[in-house]
């Protein structure tokens, strides 16, 4: 079973700061997902990546397959980025195994 | 497209009561999933389905049942509610299973059993 560890669990930043959230997993994978859960509770998919880097607006996701590690970066953070960020990797039963999430709070 | 729609958003149940959480998707996805999310924990898979008429247990299936009579609908049934089932429940769907396909989530159902 793939174990997923996220760090930090909680992160508070000032508006404009560069933010990094880390995800490590125990078993080699073909792709990793980053998800965002807003205070209202809904979950949306941010990235699905299997190598290198992907960028969407101010969000950048990187993955190092050899080191079994991925990072999610947010540049020029804004209070509206406040959310729980979750990484997920393949588990059994053709579904995902989820990390416990990183609670990000960006203060104005 | 509405995506994945879950109802209700909130519910309070008494111990021993039963209820059905509804989930429907309009993306013609084959795969559908039910997860529960407890504080400080990652989402745990309850049941999943790879197509109409086919369901299987996930990691934490005890106390729940599902059915998949159509591609669109995947209801989750709690027969005898227990306080341990207090959680936030998410339904999700994807076109294919596995990791190389995007999953779409409903808005969640916050259930409290008292």
PDB file of C-alpha atoms in Angstrom:
ATOM      1  CA  UNK A   1       0.000   0.000   0.000  1.00  0.00           C
ATOM      2  CA  UNK A   2       1.279   3.435  -0.879  1.00  0.00           C
ATOM      3  CA  UNK A   3       1.830   5.687   2.107  1.00  0.00           C
ATOM      4  CA  UNK A   4       1.493   9.422   1.554  1.00  0.00           C
ATOM      5  CA  UNK A   5       3.044  12.036   3.816  1.00  0.00           C
ATOM      6  CA  UNK A   6       2.394  15.740   3.461  1.00  0.00           C
ATOM      7  CA  UNK A   7       4.219  18.588   5.143  1.00  0.00           C
ATOM      8  CA  UNK A   8       3.607  20.911   6.734  1.00  0.00           C
ATOM      9  CA  UNK A   9       0.218  20.059   8.220  1.00  0.00           C
ATOM     10  CA  UNK A  10      -0.526  23.733   8.793  1.00  0.00           C
ATOM     11  CA  UNK A  11       0.967  26.779   7.144  1.00  0.00           C
ATOM     12  CA  UNK A  12       0.294  30.465   7.750  1.00  0.00           C
ATOM     13  CA  UNK A  13       1.758  33.012   5.352  1.00  0.00           C
ATOM     14  CA  UNK A  14       1.526  36.709   4.658  1.00  0.00           C
ATOM     15  CA  UNK A  15       0.027  37.853   1.404  1.00  0.00           C
ATOM     16  CA  UNK A  16       2.660  37.893  -1.324  1.00  0.00           C
ATOM     17  CA  UNK A  17       4.846  35.176   0.141  1.00  0.00           C
ATOM     18  CA  UNK A  18       6.120  32.202  -1.848  1.00  0.00           C
ATOM     19  CA  UNK A  19       4.647  28.989  -0.491  1.00  0.00           C
ATOM     20  CA  UNK A  20       5.831  25.384  -0.755  1.00  0.00           C
ATOM     21  CA  UNK A  21       3.885  22.292   0.253  1.00  0.00           C
ATOM     22  CA  UNK A  22       5.583  18.907   0.122  1.00  0.00           C
ATOM     23  CA  UNK A  23       4.349  15.400  -0.562  1.00  0.00           C
ATOM     24  CA  UNK A  24       6.292  12.139  -0.223  1.00  0.00           C
ATOM     25  CA  UNK A  25       5.095   8.679  -1.087  1.00  0.00           C
ATOM     26  CA  UNK A  26       6.457   5.202  -0.502  1.00  0.00           C
ATOM     27  CA  UNK A  27       5.789   3.235  -3.701  1.00  0.00           C
ATOM     28  CA  UNK A  28       6.678   4.194  -7.266  1.00  0.00           C
ATOM     29  CA  UNK A  29       3.799   5.701  -9.207  1.00  0.00           C
ATOM     30  CA  UNK A  30       2.776   6.692 -12.709  1.00  0.00           C
ATOM     31  CA  UNK A  31       1.090   9.976 -11.773  1.00  0.00           C
ATOM     32  CA  UNK A  32       0.382  12.143  -8.745  1.00  0.00           C
ATOM     33  CA  UNK A  33      -2.554  14.452  -8.112  1.00  0.00           C
ATOM     34  CA  UNK A  34      -2.771  17.751  -6.296  1.00  0.00           C
ATOM     35  CA  UNK A  35      -6.222  18.778  -5.096  1.00  0.00           C
ATOM     36  CA  UNK A  36      -7.627  21.864  -3.410  1.00  0.00           C
ATOM     37  CA  UNK A  37     -10.374  21.854  -0.802  1.00  0.00           C
ATOM     38  CA  UNK A  38     -11.919  25.228  -0.070  1.00  0.00           C
ATOM     39  CA  UNK A  39     -13.511  26.204   3.249  1.00  0.00           C
ATOM     40  CA  UNK A  40     -16.906  25.460   1.735  1.00  0.00           C
ATOM     41  CA  UNK A  41     -15.776  21.844   1.491  1.00  0.00           C
ATOM     42  CA  UNK A  42     -15.713  21.193  -2.244  1.00  0.00           C
ATOM     43  CA  UNK A  43     -12.653  19.463  -3.713  1.00  0.00           C
ATOM     44  CA  UNK A  44     -11.218  20.355  -7.099  1.00  0.00           C
ATOM     45  CA  UNK A  45      -8.353  18.849  -9.022  1.00  0.00           C
ATOM     46  CA  UNK A  46      -5.414  21.213  -9.551  1.00  0.00           C
ATOM     47  CA  UNK A  47      -2.791  19.059 -11.247  1.00  0.00           C
ATOM     48  CA  UNK A  48      -2.127  15.581 -12.423  1.00  0.00           C
ATOM     49  CA  UNK A  49       1.546  15.031 -13.221  1.00  0.00           C
ATOM     50  CA  UNK A  50       3.847  12.148 -13.930  1.00  0.00           C
ATOM     51  CA  UNK A  51       7.159  13.943 -14.474  1.00  0.00           C
ATOM     52  CA  UNK A  52       8.842  17.334 -14.367  1.00  0.00           C
ATOM     53  CA  UNK A  53       6.761  20.405 -13.744  1.00  0.00           C
ATOM     54  CA  UNK A  54       3.336  21.847 -14.487  1.00  0.00           C
ATOM     55  CA  UNK A  55       2.218  25.445 -14.117  1.00  0.00           C
ATOM     56  CA  UNK A  56      -1.237  26.947 -13.882  1.00  0.00           C
ATOM     57  CA  UNK A  57      -1.341  30.634 -13.104  1.00  0.00           C
ATOM     58  CA  UNK A  58       0.479  31.187  -9.817  1.00  0.00           C
ATOM     59  CA  UNK A  59       0.529  27.480  -8.985  1.00  0.00           C
ATOM     60  CA  UNK A  60       3.454  25.252  -9.896  1.00  0.00           C
ATOM     61  CA  UNK A  61       3.682  21.524  -9.238  1.00  0.00           C
ATOM     62  CA  UNK A  62       6.892  19.528  -9.523  1.00  0.00           C
ATOM     63  CA  UNK A  63       7.609  15.862  -9.141  1.00  0.00           C
ATOM     64  CA  UNK A  64      10.781  13.820  -8.720  1.00  0.00           C
ATOM     65  CA  UNK A  65       9.895  10.237  -9.512  1.00  0.00           C
ATOM     66  CA  UNK A  66      13.256   8.840  -8.372  1.00  0.00           C
ATOM     67  CA  UNK A  67      12.997  10.513  -4.972  1.00  0.00           C
ATOM     68  CA  UNK A  68       9.246   9.813  -4.664  1.00  0.00           C
ATOM     69  CA  UNK A  69       8.568  13.440  -3.858  1.00  0.00           C
ATOM     70  CA  UNK A  70       6.373  16.226  -5.175  1.00  0.00           C
ATOM     71  CA  UNK A  71       6.012  19.881  -4.286  1.00  0.00           C
ATOM     72  CA  UNK A  72       3.256  22.404  -4.815  1.00  0.00           C
ATOM     73  CA  UNK A  73       4.381  26.020  -4.990  1.00  0.00           C
ATOM     74  CA  UNK A  74       2.238  29.127  -4.867  1.00  0.00           C
ATOM     75  CA  UNK A  75       3.838  32.349  -5.999  1.00  0.00           C
ATOM     76  CA  UNK A  76       2.615  35.774  -4.807  1.00  0.00           C
ATOM     77  CA  UNK A  77       0.161  34.151  -2.405  1.00  0.00           C
ATOM     78  CA  UNK A  78      -3.227  35.739  -1.825  1.00  0.00           C
ATOM     79  CA  UNK A  79      -5.869  35.287   0.891  1.00  0.00           C
ATOM     80  CA  UNK A  80      -8.093  33.548  -1.653  1.00  0.00           C
ATOM     81  CA  UNK A  81      -5.452  30.781  -1.817  1.00  0.00           C
ATOM     82  CA  UNK A  82      -6.424  29.820   1.744  1.00  0.00           C
ATOM     83  CA  UNK A  83      -7.567  26.227   1.521  1.00  0.00           C
ATOM     84  CA  UNK A  84      -6.541  22.664   2.268  1.00  0.00           C
ATOM     85  CA  UNK A  85      -4.154  21.246  -0.325  1.00  0.00           C
ATOM     86  CA  UNK A  86      -4.152  17.485  -0.748  1.00  0.00           C
ATOM     87  CA  UNK A  87      -1.845  15.218  -2.687  1.00  0.00           C
ATOM     88  CA  UNK A  88      -2.971  11.802  -3.867  1.00  0.00           C
ATOM     89  CA  UNK A  89      -1.242   8.813  -5.444  1.00  0.00           C
ATOM     90  CA  UNK A  90      -2.471   5.524  -6.891  1.00  0.00           C
ATOM     91  CA  UNK A  91      -3.688   3.017  -4.342  1.00  0.00           C
ATOM     92  CA  UNK A  92      -5.365  -0.310  -4.670  1.00  0.00           C
ATOM     93  CA  UNK A  93      -8.730  -0.858  -6.303  1.00  0.00           C
ATOM     94  CA  UNK A  94      -7.924   1.521  -9.146  1.00  0.00           C
ATOM     95  CA  UNK A  95      -8.434   4.535  -6.945  1.00  0.00           C
ATOM     96  CA  UNK A  96      -6.373   7.120  -5.101  1.00  0.00           C
ATOM     97  CA  UNK A  97      -4.673   7.176  -1.733  1.00  0.00           C
ATOM     98  CA  UNK A  98      -4.803  10.625  -0.188  1.00  0.00           C
ATOM     99  CA  UNK A  99      -2.501  12.564   2.081  1.00  0.00           C
ATOM    100  CA  UNK A 100      -4.023  14.159   5.173  1.00  0.00           C
ATOM    101  CA  UNK A 101      -3.759  17.609   3.629  1.00  0.00           C
ATOM    102  CA  UNK A 102      -2.011  20.909   4.340  1.00  0.00           C
ATOM    103  CA  UNK A 103      -4.144  23.701   5.778  1.00  0.00           C
ATOM    104  CA  UNK A 104      -2.911  26.954   4.227  1.00  0.00           C
ATOM    105  CA  UNK A 105      -3.935  30.323   5.613  1.00  0.00           C
ATOM    106  CA  UNK A 106      -2.795  33.450   3.805  1.00  0.00           C
ATOM    107  CA  UNK A 107      -3.189  36.637   5.830  1.00  0.00           C
ATOM    108  CA  UNK A 108      -3.792  40.009   4.169  1.00  0.00           C
TER     109      UNK A 108
ATOM    110  CA  UNK B   1     -22.628  20.394 -17.103  1.00  0.00           C
ATOM    111  CA  UNK B   2     -23.419  20.043 -13.415  1.00  0.00           C
ATOM    112  CA  UNK B   3     -20.535  17.607 -12.798  1.00  0.00           C
ATOM    113  CA  UNK B   4     -20.987  15.555  -9.633  1.00  0.00           C
ATOM    114  CA  UNK B   5     -24.003  16.460  -7.518  1.00  0.00           C
ATOM    115  CA  UNK B   6     -24.440  15.253  -3.942  1.00  0.00           C
ATOM    116  CA  UNK B   7     -27.449  15.646  -1.708  1.00  0.00           C
ATOM    117  CA  UNK B   8     -28.036  16.535   1.047  1.00  0.00           C
ATOM    118  CA  UNK B   9     -25.268  18.950   2.061  1.00  0.00           C
ATOM    119  CA  UNK B  10     -25.921  18.554   5.763  1.00  0.00           C
ATOM    120  CA  UNK B  11     -27.779  15.988   7.836  1.00  0.00           C
ATOM    121  CA  UNK B  12     -28.183  15.104  11.486  1.00  0.00           C
ATOM    122  CA  UNK B  13     -29.209  11.538  12.258  1.00  0.00           C
ATOM    123  CA  UNK B  14     -30.086   9.806  15.469  1.00  0.00           C
ATOM    124  CA  UNK B  15     -28.334   6.552  16.353  1.00  0.00           C
ATOM    125  CA  UNK B  16     -30.028   3.664  14.600  1.00  0.00           C
ATOM    126  CA  UNK B  17     -31.700   5.745  11.897  1.00  0.00           C
ATOM    127  CA  UNK B  18     -31.041   5.098   8.247  1.00  0.00           C
ATOM    128  CA  UNK B  19     -30.503   7.384   5.303  1.00  0.00           C
ATOM    129  CA  UNK B  20     -29.307   7.480   1.714  1.00  0.00           C
ATOM    130  CA  UNK B  21     -26.745   9.921   0.406  1.00  0.00           C
ATOM    131  CA  UNK B  22     -27.460  10.654  -3.218  1.00  0.00           C
ATOM    132  CA  UNK B  23     -24.801  11.111  -5.893  1.00  0.00           C
ATOM    133  CA  UNK B  24     -25.305  11.711  -9.575  1.00  0.00           C
ATOM    134  CA  UNK B  25     -22.927  12.689 -12.368  1.00  0.00           C
ATOM    135  CA  UNK B  26     -23.668  13.870 -15.890  1.00  0.00           C
ATOM    136  CA  UNK B  27     -20.254  13.250 -17.464  1.00  0.00           C
ATOM    137  CA  UNK B  28     -20.920   9.645 -18.491  1.00  0.00           C
ATOM    138  CA  UNK B  29     -18.110   8.472 -16.235  1.00  0.00           C
ATOM    139  CA  UNK B  30     -17.725   4.765 -15.676  1.00  0.00           C
ATOM    140  CA  UNK B  31     -15.977   4.985 -12.317  1.00  0.00           C
ATOM    141  CA  UNK B  32     -17.657   6.345  -9.218  1.00  0.00           C
ATOM    142  CA  UNK B  33     -16.426   6.432  -5.641  1.00  0.00           C
ATOM    143  CA  UNK B  34     -17.586   7.200  -2.144  1.00  0.00           C
ATOM    144  CA  UNK B  35     -15.065   8.578   0.342  1.00  0.00           C
ATOM    145  CA  UNK B  36     -15.295   9.724   3.916  1.00  0.00           C
ATOM    146  CA  UNK B  37     -13.121  12.457   5.377  1.00  0.00           C
ATOM    147  CA  UNK B  38     -12.421  12.569   9.086  1.00  0.00           C
ATOM    148  CA  UNK B  39     -10.573  15.439  10.804  1.00  0.00           C
ATOM    149  CA  UNK B  40      -6.811  15.250  10.265  1.00  0.00           C
ATOM    150  CA  UNK B  41      -7.094  12.176   8.060  1.00  0.00           C
ATOM    151  CA  UNK B  42      -6.910  11.625   4.344  1.00  0.00           C
ATOM    152  CA  UNK B  43      -9.995  10.617   2.431  1.00  0.00           C
ATOM    153  CA  UNK B  44     -10.799   6.939   2.887  1.00  0.00           C
ATOM    154  CA  UNK B  45     -12.519   4.891   0.195  1.00  0.00           C
ATOM    155  CA  UNK B  46     -15.826   3.331   1.283  1.00  0.00           C
ATOM    156  CA  UNK B  47     -17.109   1.762  -1.939  1.00  0.00           C
ATOM    157  CA  UNK B  48     -16.474   2.150  -5.605  1.00  0.00           C
ATOM    158  CA  UNK B  49     -18.050   1.138  -8.894  1.00  0.00           C
ATOM    159  CA  UNK B  50     -16.492   0.549 -12.304  1.00  0.00           C
ATOM    160  CA  UNK B  51     -19.783   0.642 -14.158  1.00  0.00           C
ATOM    161  CA  UNK B  52     -23.510   0.095 -13.890  1.00  0.00           C
ATOM    162  CA  UNK B  53     -24.291  -3.079 -11.985  1.00  0.00           C
ATOM    163  CA  UNK B  54     -20.770  -3.452 -10.577  1.00  0.00           C
ATOM    164  CA  UNK B  55     -19.730  -2.359  -7.104  1.00  0.00           C
ATOM    165  CA  UNK B  56     -16.923  -3.299  -4.756  1.00  0.00           C
ATOM    166  CA  UNK B  57     -15.719  -2.576  -1.252  1.00  0.00           C
ATOM    167  CA  UNK B  58     -13.046  -0.062  -0.491  1.00  0.00           C
ATOM    168  CA  UNK B  59     -10.991   0.415   2.647  1.00  0.00           C
ATOM    169  CA  UNK B  60     -13.816   1.186   5.133  1.00  0.00           C
ATOM    170  CA  UNK B  61     -17.068  -0.419   3.887  1.00  0.00           C
ATOM    171  CA  UNK B  62     -18.578  -1.605   7.182  1.00  0.00           C
ATOM    172  CA  UNK B  63     -21.937  -0.024   7.961  1.00  0.00           C
ATOM    173  CA  UNK B  64     -22.557   1.103   4.384  1.00  0.00           C
ATOM    174  CA  UNK B  65     -24.130  -0.238   1.216  1.00  0.00           C
ATOM    175  CA  UNK B  66     -24.205   0.989  -2.356  1.00  0.00           C
ATOM    176  CA  UNK B  67     -25.906   0.246  -5.622  1.00  0.00           C
ATOM    177  CA  UNK B  68     -25.241   1.290  -9.198  1.00  0.00           C
ATOM    178  CA  UNK B  69     -28.324   0.694 -11.308  1.00  0.00           C
ATOM    179  CA  UNK B  70     -27.434   3.423 -13.825  1.00  0.00           C
ATOM    180  CA  UNK B  71     -24.224   5.038 -15.041  1.00  0.00           C
ATOM    181  CA  UNK B  72     -25.318   8.368 -13.563  1.00  0.00           C
ATOM    182  CA  UNK B  73     -26.318   7.438 -10.005  1.00  0.00           C
ATOM    183  CA  UNK B  74     -24.362   5.927  -7.132  1.00  0.00           C
ATOM    184  CA  UNK B  75     -26.270   6.226  -3.834  1.00  0.00           C
ATOM    185  CA  UNK B  76     -24.684   5.384  -0.479  1.00  0.00           C
ATOM    186  CA  UNK B  77     -26.922   3.805   2.147  1.00  0.00           C
ATOM    187  CA  UNK B  78     -26.419   3.891   5.921  1.00  0.00           C
ATOM    188  CA  UNK B  79     -28.712   1.323   7.513  1.00  0.00           C
ATOM    189  CA  UNK B  80     -28.124   1.733  11.256  1.00  0.00           C
ATOM    190  CA  UNK B  81     -26.369   5.018  11.875  1.00  0.00           C
ATOM    191  CA  UNK B  82     -23.652   5.031  14.531  1.00  0.00           C
ATOM    192  CA  UNK B  83     -21.651   7.933  16.014  1.00  0.00           C
ATOM    193  CA  UNK B  84     -18.537   6.541  14.275  1.00  0.00           C
ATOM    194  CA  UNK B  85     -20.176   7.430  10.970  1.00  0.00           C
ATOM    195  CA  UNK B  86     -20.084  11.123  11.782  1.00  0.00           C
ATOM    196  CA  UNK B  87     -17.944  12.425   8.951  1.00  0.00           C
ATOM    197  CA  UNK B  88     -17.902  14.361   5.708  1.00  0.00           C
ATOM    198  CA  UNK B  89     -18.762  12.187   2.729  1.00  0.00           C
ATOM    199  CA  UNK B  90     -17.593  12.831  -0.813  1.00  0.00           C
ATOM    200  CA  UNK B  91     -18.742  11.234  -3.999  1.00  0.00           C
ATOM    201  CA  UNK B  92     -16.352  11.317  -6.958  1.00  0.00           C
ATOM    202  CA  UNK B  93     -16.265  10.099 -10.514  1.00  0.00           C
ATOM    203  CA  UNK B  94     -13.702   9.578 -13.243  1.00  0.00           C
ATOM    204  CA  UNK B  95     -13.776   8.410 -16.825  1.00  0.00           C
ATOM    205  CA  UNK B  96     -11.270   5.665 -16.123  1.00  0.00           C
ATOM    206  CA  UNK B  97      -9.876   4.171 -12.957  1.00  0.00           C
ATOM    207  CA  UNK B  98      -6.330   4.435 -11.758  1.00  0.00           C
ATOM    208  CA  UNK B  99      -4.069   7.385 -11.383  1.00  0.00           C
ATOM    209  CA  UNK B 100      -3.858   8.722 -14.923  1.00  0.00           C
ATOM    210  CA  UNK B 101      -7.292  10.246 -15.024  1.00  0.00           C
ATOM    211  CA  UNK B 102      -8.761  13.298 -13.358  1.00  0.00           C
ATOM    212  CA  UNK B 103     -11.283  12.744 -10.593  1.00  0.00           C
ATOM    213  CA  UNK B 104     -14.266  15.047 -10.134  1.00  0.00           C
ATOM    214  CA  UNK B 105     -15.737  15.507  -6.680  1.00  0.00           C
ATOM    215  CA  UNK B 106     -19.112  16.480  -5.330  1.00  0.00           C
ATOM    216  CA  UNK B 107     -19.490  19.254  -2.753  1.00  0.00           C
ATOM    217  CA  UNK B 108     -19.659  16.843   0.157  1.00  0.00           C
ATOM    218  CA  UNK B 109     -22.250  15.838   2.732  1.00  0.00           C
ATOM    219  CA  UNK B 110     -21.601  16.684   6.363  1.00  0.00           C
ATOM    220  CA  UNK B 111     -23.258  13.988   8.464  1.00  0.00           C
ATOM    221  CA  UNK B 112     -23.587  14.060  12.235  1.00  0.00           C
ATOM    222  CA  UNK B 113     -24.902  11.051  14.161  1.00  0.00           C
ATOM    223  CA  UNK B 114     -26.111  11.824  17.670  1.00  0.00           C
TER     224      UNK B 114
END
